[in-house]
Coordinates of C-alpha atoms in Angstrom, one line a residue:
X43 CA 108.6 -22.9 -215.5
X44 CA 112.1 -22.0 -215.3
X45 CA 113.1 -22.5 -211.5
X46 CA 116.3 -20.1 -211.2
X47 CA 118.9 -20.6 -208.5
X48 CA 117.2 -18.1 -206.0
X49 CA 114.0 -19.8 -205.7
X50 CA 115.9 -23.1 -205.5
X51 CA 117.8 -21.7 -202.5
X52 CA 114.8 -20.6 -200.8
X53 CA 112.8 -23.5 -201.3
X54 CA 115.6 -25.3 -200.1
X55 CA 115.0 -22.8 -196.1
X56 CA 118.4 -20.7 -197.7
X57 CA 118.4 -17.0 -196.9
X58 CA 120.5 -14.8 -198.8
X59 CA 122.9 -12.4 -196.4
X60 CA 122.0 -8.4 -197.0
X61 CA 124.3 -8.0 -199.9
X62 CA 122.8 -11.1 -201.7
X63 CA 125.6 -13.3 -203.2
X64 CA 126.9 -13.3 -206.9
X65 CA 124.5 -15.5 -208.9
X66 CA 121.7 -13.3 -207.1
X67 CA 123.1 -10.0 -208.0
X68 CA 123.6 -11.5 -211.9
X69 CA 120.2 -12.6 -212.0
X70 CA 119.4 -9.4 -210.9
X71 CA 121.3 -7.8 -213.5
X72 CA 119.8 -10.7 -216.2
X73 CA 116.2 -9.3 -215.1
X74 CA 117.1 -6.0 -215.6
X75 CA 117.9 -5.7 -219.3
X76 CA 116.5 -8.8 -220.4
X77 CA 119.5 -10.8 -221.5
X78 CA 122.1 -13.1 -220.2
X79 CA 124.3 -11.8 -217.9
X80 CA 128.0 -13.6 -217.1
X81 CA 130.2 -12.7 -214.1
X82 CA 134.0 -12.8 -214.3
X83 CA 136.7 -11.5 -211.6
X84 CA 139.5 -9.4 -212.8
X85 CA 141.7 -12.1 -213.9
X86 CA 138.5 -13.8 -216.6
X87 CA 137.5 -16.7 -214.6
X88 CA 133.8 -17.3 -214.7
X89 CA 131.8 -16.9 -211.3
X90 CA 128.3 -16.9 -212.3
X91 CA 126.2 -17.2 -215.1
X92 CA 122.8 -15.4 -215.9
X93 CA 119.8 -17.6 -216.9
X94 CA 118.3 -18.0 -220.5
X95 CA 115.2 -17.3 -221.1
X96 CA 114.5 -19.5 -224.3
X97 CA 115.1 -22.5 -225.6
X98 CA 117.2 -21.0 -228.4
X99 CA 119.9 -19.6 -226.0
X100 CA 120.4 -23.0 -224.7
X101 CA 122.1 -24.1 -227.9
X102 CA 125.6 -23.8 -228.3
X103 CA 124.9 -22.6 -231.8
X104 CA 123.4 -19.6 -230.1
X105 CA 126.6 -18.4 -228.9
X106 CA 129.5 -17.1 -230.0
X107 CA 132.8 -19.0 -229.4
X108 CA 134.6 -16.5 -226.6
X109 CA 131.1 -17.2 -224.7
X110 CA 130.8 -20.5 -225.2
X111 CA 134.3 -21.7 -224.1
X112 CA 133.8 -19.6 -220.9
X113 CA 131.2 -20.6 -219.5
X114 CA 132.2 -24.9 -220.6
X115 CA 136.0 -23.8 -219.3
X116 CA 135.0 -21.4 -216.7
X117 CA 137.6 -19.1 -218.1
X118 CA 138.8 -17.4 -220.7
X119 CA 141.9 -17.4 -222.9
X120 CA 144.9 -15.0 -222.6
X121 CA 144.1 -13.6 -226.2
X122 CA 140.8 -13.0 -225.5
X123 CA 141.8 -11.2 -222.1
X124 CA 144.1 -9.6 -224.2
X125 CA 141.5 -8.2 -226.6
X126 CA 138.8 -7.1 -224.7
X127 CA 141.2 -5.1 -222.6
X128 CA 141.9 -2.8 -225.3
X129 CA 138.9 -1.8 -225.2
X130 CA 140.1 0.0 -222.2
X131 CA 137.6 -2.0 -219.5
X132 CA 140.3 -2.4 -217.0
X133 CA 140.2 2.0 -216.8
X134 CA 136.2 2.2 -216.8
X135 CA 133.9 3.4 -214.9
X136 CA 131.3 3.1 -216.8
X137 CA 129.5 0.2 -219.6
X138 CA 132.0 -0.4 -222.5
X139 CA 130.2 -1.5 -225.8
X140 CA 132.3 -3.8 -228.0
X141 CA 130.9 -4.1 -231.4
X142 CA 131.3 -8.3 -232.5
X143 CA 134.4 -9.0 -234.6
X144 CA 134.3 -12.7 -236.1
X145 CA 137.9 -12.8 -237.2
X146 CA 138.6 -12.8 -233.2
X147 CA 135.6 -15.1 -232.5
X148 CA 133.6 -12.4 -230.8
X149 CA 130.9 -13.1 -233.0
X150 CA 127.8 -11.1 -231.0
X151 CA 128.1 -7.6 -230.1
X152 CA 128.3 -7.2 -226.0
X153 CA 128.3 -4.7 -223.4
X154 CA 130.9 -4.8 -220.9
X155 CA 130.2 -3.6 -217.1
X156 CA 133.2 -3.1 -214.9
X157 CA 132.7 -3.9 -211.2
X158 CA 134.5 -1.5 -208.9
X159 CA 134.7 -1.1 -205.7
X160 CA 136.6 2.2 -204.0
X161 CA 138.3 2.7 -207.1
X162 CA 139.5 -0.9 -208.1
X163 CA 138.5 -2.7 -210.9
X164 CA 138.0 -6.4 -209.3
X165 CA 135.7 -7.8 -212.3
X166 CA 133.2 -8.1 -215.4
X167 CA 129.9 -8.5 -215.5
X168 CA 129.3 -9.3 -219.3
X169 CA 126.2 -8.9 -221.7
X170 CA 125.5 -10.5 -225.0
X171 CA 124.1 -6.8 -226.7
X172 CA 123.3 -7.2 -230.6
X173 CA 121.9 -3.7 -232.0
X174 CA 120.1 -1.5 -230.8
X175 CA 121.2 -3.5 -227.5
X176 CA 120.0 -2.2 -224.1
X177 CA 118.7 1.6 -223.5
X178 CA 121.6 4.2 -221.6
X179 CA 118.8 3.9 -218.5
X180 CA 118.9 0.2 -218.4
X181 CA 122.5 0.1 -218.4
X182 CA 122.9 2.7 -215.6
X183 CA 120.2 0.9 -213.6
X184 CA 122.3 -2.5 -214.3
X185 CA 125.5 -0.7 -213.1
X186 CA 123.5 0.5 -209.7
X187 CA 124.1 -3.4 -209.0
X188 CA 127.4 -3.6 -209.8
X189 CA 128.8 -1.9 -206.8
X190 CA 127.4 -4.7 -204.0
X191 CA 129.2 -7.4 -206.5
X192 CA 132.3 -5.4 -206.3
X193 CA 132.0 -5.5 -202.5
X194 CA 131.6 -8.9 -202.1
X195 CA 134.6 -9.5 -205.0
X196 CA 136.4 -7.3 -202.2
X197 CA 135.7 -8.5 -199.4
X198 CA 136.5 -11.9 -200.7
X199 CA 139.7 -10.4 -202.0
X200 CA 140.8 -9.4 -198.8
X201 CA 139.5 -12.4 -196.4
X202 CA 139.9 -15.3 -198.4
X203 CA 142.1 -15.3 -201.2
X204 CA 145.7 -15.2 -199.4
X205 CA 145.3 -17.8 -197.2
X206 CA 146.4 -21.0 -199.2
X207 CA 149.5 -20.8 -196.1
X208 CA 147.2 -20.5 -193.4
X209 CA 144.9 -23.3 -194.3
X210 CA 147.6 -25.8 -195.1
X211 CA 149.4 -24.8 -191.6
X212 CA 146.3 -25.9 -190.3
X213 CA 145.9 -29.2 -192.0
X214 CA 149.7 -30.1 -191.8
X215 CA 150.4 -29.1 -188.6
X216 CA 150.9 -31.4 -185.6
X217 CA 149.4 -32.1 -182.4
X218 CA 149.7 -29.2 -179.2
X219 CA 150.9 -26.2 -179.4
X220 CA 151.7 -26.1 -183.4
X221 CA 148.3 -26.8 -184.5
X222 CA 147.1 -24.3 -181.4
X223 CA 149.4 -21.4 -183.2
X224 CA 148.0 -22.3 -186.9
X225 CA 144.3 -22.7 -185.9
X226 CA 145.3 -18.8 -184.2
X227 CA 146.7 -17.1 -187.4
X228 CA 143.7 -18.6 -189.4
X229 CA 141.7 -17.4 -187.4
X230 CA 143.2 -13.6 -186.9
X231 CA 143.0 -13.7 -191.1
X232 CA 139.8 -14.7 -190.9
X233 CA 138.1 -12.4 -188.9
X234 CA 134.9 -13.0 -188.2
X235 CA 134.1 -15.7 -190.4
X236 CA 136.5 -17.9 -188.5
X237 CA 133.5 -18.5 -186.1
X238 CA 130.5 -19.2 -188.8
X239 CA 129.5 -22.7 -189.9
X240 CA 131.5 -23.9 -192.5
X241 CA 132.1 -27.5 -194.3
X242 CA 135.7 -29.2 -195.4
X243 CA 136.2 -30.4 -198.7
X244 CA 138.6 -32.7 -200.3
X245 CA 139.4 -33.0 -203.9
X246 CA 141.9 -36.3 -204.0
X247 CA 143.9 -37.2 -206.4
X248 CA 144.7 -33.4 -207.1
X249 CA 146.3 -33.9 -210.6
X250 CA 149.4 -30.9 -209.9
X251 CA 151.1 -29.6 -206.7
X252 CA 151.7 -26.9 -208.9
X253 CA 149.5 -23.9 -206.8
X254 CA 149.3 -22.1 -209.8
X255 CA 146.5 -24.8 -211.2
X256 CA 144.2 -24.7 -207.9
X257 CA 142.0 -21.8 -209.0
X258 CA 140.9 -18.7 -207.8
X259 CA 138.9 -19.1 -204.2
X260 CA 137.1 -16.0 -205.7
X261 CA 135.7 -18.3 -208.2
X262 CA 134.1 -20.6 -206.3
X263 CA 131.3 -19.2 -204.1
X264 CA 130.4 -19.6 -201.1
X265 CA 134.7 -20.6 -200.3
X266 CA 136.4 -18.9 -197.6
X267 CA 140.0 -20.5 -197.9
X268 CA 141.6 -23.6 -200.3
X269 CA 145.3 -25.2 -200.6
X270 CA 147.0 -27.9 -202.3
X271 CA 148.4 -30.2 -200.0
X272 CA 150.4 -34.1 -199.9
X273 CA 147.8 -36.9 -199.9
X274 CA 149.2 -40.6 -199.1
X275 CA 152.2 -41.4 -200.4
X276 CA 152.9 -40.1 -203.8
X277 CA 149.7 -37.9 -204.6
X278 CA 148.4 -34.3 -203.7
X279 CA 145.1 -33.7 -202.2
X280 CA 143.2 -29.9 -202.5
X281 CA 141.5 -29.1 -199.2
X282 CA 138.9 -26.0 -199.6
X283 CA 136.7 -24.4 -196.7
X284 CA 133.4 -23.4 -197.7
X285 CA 131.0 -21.4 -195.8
X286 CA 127.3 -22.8 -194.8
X287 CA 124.1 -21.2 -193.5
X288 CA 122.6 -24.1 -192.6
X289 CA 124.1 -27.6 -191.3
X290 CA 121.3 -29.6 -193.4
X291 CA 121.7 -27.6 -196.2
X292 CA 125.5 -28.9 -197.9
X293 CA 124.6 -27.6 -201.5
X294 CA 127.5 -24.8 -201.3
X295 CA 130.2 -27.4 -200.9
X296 CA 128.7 -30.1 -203.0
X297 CA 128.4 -27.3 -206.1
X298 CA 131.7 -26.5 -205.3
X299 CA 133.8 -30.0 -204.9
X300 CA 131.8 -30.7 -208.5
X301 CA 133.7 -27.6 -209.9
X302 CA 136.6 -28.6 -208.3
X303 CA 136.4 -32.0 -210.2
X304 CA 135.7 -30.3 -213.4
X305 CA 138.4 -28.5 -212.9
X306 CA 140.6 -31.3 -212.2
X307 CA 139.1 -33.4 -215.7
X308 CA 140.4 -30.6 -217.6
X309 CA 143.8 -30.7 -215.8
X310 CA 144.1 -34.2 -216.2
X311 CA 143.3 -33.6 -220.1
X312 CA 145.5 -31.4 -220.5
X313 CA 148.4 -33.5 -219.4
X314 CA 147.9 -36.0 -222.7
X315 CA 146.6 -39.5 -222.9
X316 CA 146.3 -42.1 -220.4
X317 CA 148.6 -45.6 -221.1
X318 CA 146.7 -49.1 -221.7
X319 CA 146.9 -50.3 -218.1
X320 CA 148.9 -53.2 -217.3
X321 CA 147.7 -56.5 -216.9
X322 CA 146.4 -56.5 -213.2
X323 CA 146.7 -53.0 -212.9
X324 CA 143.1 -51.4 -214.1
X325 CA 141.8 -50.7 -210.4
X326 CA 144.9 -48.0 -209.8
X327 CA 144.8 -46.7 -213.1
X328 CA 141.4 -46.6 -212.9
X329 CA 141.6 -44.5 -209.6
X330 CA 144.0 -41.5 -210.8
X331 CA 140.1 -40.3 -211.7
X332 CA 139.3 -37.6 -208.8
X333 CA 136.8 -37.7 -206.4
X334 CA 135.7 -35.1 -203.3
X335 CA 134.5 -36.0 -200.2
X336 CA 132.7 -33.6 -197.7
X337 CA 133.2 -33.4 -194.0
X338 CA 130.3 -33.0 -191.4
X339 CA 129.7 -29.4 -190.7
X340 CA 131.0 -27.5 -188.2
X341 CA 130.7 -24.0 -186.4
X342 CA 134.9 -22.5 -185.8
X343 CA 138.3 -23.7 -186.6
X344 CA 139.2 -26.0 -183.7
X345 CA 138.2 -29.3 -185.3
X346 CA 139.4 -28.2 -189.1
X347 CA 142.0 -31.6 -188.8
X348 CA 138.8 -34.3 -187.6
X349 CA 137.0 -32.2 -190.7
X350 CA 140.3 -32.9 -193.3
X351 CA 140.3 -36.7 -192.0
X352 CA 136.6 -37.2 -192.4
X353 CA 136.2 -35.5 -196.1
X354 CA 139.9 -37.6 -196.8
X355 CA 138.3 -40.3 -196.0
X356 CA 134.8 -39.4 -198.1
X357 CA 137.4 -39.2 -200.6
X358 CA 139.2 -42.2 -200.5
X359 CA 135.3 -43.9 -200.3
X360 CA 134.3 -42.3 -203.3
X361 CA 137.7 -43.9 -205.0
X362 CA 137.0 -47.4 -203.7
X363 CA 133.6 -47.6 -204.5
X364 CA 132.5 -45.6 -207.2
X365 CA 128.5 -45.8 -206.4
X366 CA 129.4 -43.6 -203.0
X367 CA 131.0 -40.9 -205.4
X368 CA 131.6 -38.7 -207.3
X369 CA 131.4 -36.3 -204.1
X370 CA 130.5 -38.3 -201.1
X371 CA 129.8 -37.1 -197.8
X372 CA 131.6 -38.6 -194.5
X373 CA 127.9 -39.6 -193.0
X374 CA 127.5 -41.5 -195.8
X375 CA 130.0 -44.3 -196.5
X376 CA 128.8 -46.5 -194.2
X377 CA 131.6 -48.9 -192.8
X378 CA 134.5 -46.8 -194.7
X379 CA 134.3 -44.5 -192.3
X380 CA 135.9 -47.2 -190.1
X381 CA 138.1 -48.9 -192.3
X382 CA 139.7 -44.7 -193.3
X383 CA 140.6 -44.5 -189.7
X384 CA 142.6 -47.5 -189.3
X385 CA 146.8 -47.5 -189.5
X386 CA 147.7 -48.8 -193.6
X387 CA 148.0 -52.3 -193.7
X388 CA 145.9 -52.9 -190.1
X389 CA 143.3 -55.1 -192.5
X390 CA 146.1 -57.2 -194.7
X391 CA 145.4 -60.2 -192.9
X392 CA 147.5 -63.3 -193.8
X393 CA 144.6 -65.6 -194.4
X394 CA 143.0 -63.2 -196.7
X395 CA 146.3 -62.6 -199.0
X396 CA 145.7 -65.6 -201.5
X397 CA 142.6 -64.3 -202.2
X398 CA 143.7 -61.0 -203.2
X399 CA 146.0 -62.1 -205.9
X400 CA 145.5 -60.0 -209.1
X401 CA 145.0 -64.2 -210.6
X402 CA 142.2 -64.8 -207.8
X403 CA 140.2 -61.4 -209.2
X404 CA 137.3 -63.2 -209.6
X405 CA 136.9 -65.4 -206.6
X406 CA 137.6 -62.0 -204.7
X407 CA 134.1 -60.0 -206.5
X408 CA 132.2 -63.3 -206.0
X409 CA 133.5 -63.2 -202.2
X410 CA 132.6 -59.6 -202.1
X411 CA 129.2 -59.3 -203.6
X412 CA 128.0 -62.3 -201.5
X413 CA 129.0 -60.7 -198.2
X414 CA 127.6 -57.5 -199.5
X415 CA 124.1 -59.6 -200.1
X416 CA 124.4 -60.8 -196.4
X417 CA 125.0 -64.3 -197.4
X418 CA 122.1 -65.0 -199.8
X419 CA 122.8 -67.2 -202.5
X420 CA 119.7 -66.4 -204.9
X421 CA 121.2 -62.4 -204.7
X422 CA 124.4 -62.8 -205.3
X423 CA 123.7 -65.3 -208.0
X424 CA 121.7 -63.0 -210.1
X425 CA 124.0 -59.8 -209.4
X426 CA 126.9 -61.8 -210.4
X427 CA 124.8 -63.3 -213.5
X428 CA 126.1 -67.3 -212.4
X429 CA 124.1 -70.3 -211.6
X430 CA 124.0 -70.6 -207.8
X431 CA 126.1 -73.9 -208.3
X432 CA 128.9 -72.1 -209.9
X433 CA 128.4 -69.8 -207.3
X434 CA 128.8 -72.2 -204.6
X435 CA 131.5 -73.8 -205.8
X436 CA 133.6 -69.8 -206.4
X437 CA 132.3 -69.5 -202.3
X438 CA 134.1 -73.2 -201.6
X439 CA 137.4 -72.2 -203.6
X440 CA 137.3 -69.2 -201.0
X441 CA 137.4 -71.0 -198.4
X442 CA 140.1 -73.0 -199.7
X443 CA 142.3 -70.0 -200.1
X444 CA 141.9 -68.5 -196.7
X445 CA 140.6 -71.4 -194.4
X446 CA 138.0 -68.9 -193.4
X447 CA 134.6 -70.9 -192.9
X448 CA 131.9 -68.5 -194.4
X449 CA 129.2 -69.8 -192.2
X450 CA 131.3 -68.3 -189.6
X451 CA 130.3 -64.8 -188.3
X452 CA 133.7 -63.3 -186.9
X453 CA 135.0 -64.8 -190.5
X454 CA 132.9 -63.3 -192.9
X455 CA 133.8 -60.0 -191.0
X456 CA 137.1 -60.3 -191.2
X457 CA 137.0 -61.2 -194.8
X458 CA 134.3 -58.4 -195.5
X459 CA 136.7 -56.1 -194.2
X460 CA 139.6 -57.3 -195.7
X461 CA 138.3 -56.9 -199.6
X462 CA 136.6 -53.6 -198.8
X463 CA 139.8 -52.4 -197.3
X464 CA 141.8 -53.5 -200.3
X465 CA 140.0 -50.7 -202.1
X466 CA 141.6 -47.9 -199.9

């Protein structure tokens, strides 16, 4: 049976706030009149999508192109905004019926609900409708939800959507009385949500600075606040505050660093095709792929910059090792988390340089894998596929390299250290 997302948030001890939240209120709408319902804000970006109810609806084929590219893009296309406006939705006040025209790939009838709220037109709420469609008295009772989704489009409007400054004052700023004056405006913008549990993403590498290209915070639920922001030395990072109701519960910020990432795979797509890599270089091509990491939760604003380095750092994790990722969480990385805090360059030691030659790749996995296997020769044998005496004599030509004995203890730390911080 069909599990939808409200029982999965319950199950999970979730409990929806008076108003509900989008993919409730769509759901709702879905249950209503017995078909699919989409949600998008004023400007066509997808927020939440209805459930199908058969197998059928699951297939692309079932869907007609404008549908289909919004809910795999999230958005929709200028022409198509263009079209369905002149149907006069942005002015109603009521459902809108648009009968299907194939030649502009609207190839299912709909019904169009606006969702106001005191007058403004903040969004969509979408319905595939083929003839007879749904009943006038299903429709009005639909439209008795739209109002609460309007709210909550508002309130989100008004709380969260202007503060890409704030947030990046916050993240930017320095120590004392800077970072004292930027946690303050956040806070005034913020209202009372500046003082509810909330979670720190980072999406790193960002593929453009260009704020335009960060989407709408309305489109991700659950997120309060979001900015593009400089990450190391030549990349951008984006930084987005999400909202919580529990601190076990992180399923708000993980769904939303995984749209985030989506978002950023089309971005990168769209900027043409990656070159071959050059000889030595695969790793940092390989890397200019996105990953998010997620900070621990925390209740207020005063620790957003120990937040930012921890879901950085997640980040950077997820980037080095790619089985921590795509969206890894700070508690999770294990020794990263102290290798992320420590000064660039604090883990190049001299002895381990040889070995990290782009010519010495190989001797460098072996030396890796072994440590990672805590020093047992019939593991890393059989992950690395070699007989153990090729193995032992890789382990020898190590210690050639860096005069590090690997009996040792405070040497295979060091070394251990060394190649995992080479990933950062």
């Amino acid at each position: 049976m069909y599990e939808g997302p409200r029982e999965v948030r319950e199950n999970a001890g979730v409990t929806s706030d008076p108003k509900g939240d989008y993919q409730e209120l769509v759901d709702e709408i879905s249950e209503l009149l017995g078909v699919p319902a989409t949600l998008e804000n004023r400007d066509f970006e997808l927020i939440a999508f209805g459930a199908y109810d058969s197998e059928d609806e699951l297939d692309a084929s079932a869907l007609d192109p404008v549908r289909a590219r919004s809910i795999l893009t999230r958005r929709s296309t200028e022409a198509v905004r263009t079209w369905f406006e002149g149907f006069g939705i942005a002015r109603a006040t009521g459902p809108v019926r648009i009968p299907p025209t194939p030649e502009a790939g609207v190839h299912r009838g709909r019904v169009c609900l606006p969702v106001r709220h005191r007058g403004v037109a903040y969004g969509y709420v979408w319905l595939l409708a083929d003839d007879p469609g749904p009943t006038d008295d299903q429709l009005a009772a639909a439209m008795r939800v739209t109002p609460r989704i309007g709210a909550l489009l508002a309130d989100e409007a008004q709380a969260g959507a202007d503060l890409t400054r704030e947030l990046r004052a916050v993240l930017t700023a320095g120590g004392g009385w800077q970072r004292d004056m930027a946690v303050a405006e956040l806070r005034t913008a913020l209202g009372p949500r500046a003082d509810t549990l909330h979670a720190l993403v980072c999406v790193a590498p960002w593929p453009s600075p260009d704020p335009d290209d960060a989407p709408s915070v309305r489109t991700l639920p659950a997120a309060t606040a979001l900015c593009t922001l400089p990450w190391g030395a030549r990349d951008h990072g984006l930084a987005l505050l999400v909202r919580l109701r529990s601190p076990e519960v992180l399923t708000p910020a993980t769904a939303a660093a995984a749209r985030l990432l989506e978002r950023a795979d089309r971005l990168r797509g769209a900027g043409g095709p990656r070159p071959d890599p050059a000889p030595g270089t695969e790793d940092a091509v390989e890397r200019t792929a996105p990953a998010a990491g997620v900070a621990v939760p925390r209740s207020g604003l005063a620790d957003l910059a120990a937040a930012w380095h921890e879901a950085s750092g997640a980040a950077r994790a997820a980037l080095a090792e790619p089985r921590l990722g795509p969206v890894a969480h700070w508690t999770s990385i294990g020794a990263f988390r102290l290798l992320t805090a420590l000064p660039a360059g604090a883990v190049h030691d001299p002895s381990v340089r040889p070995l990290l030659e782009p010519a010495q790749r190989e001797l460098a996995r072996t030396a890796e894998v072994f440590l990672d296997c805590a020093g047992q020769a019939g593991r890393t044998a059989a992950e690395l596929g070699v007989h153990r005496q090729t193995l032992y004599y890789r382990l020898s030509r190590v210690e050639q390299l860096t005069g590090l004995d690997l009996d040792d203890g405070e040497d295979r730390l060091l070394l251990h250290m060394a190649l995992k911080a080479r990933r950062l």
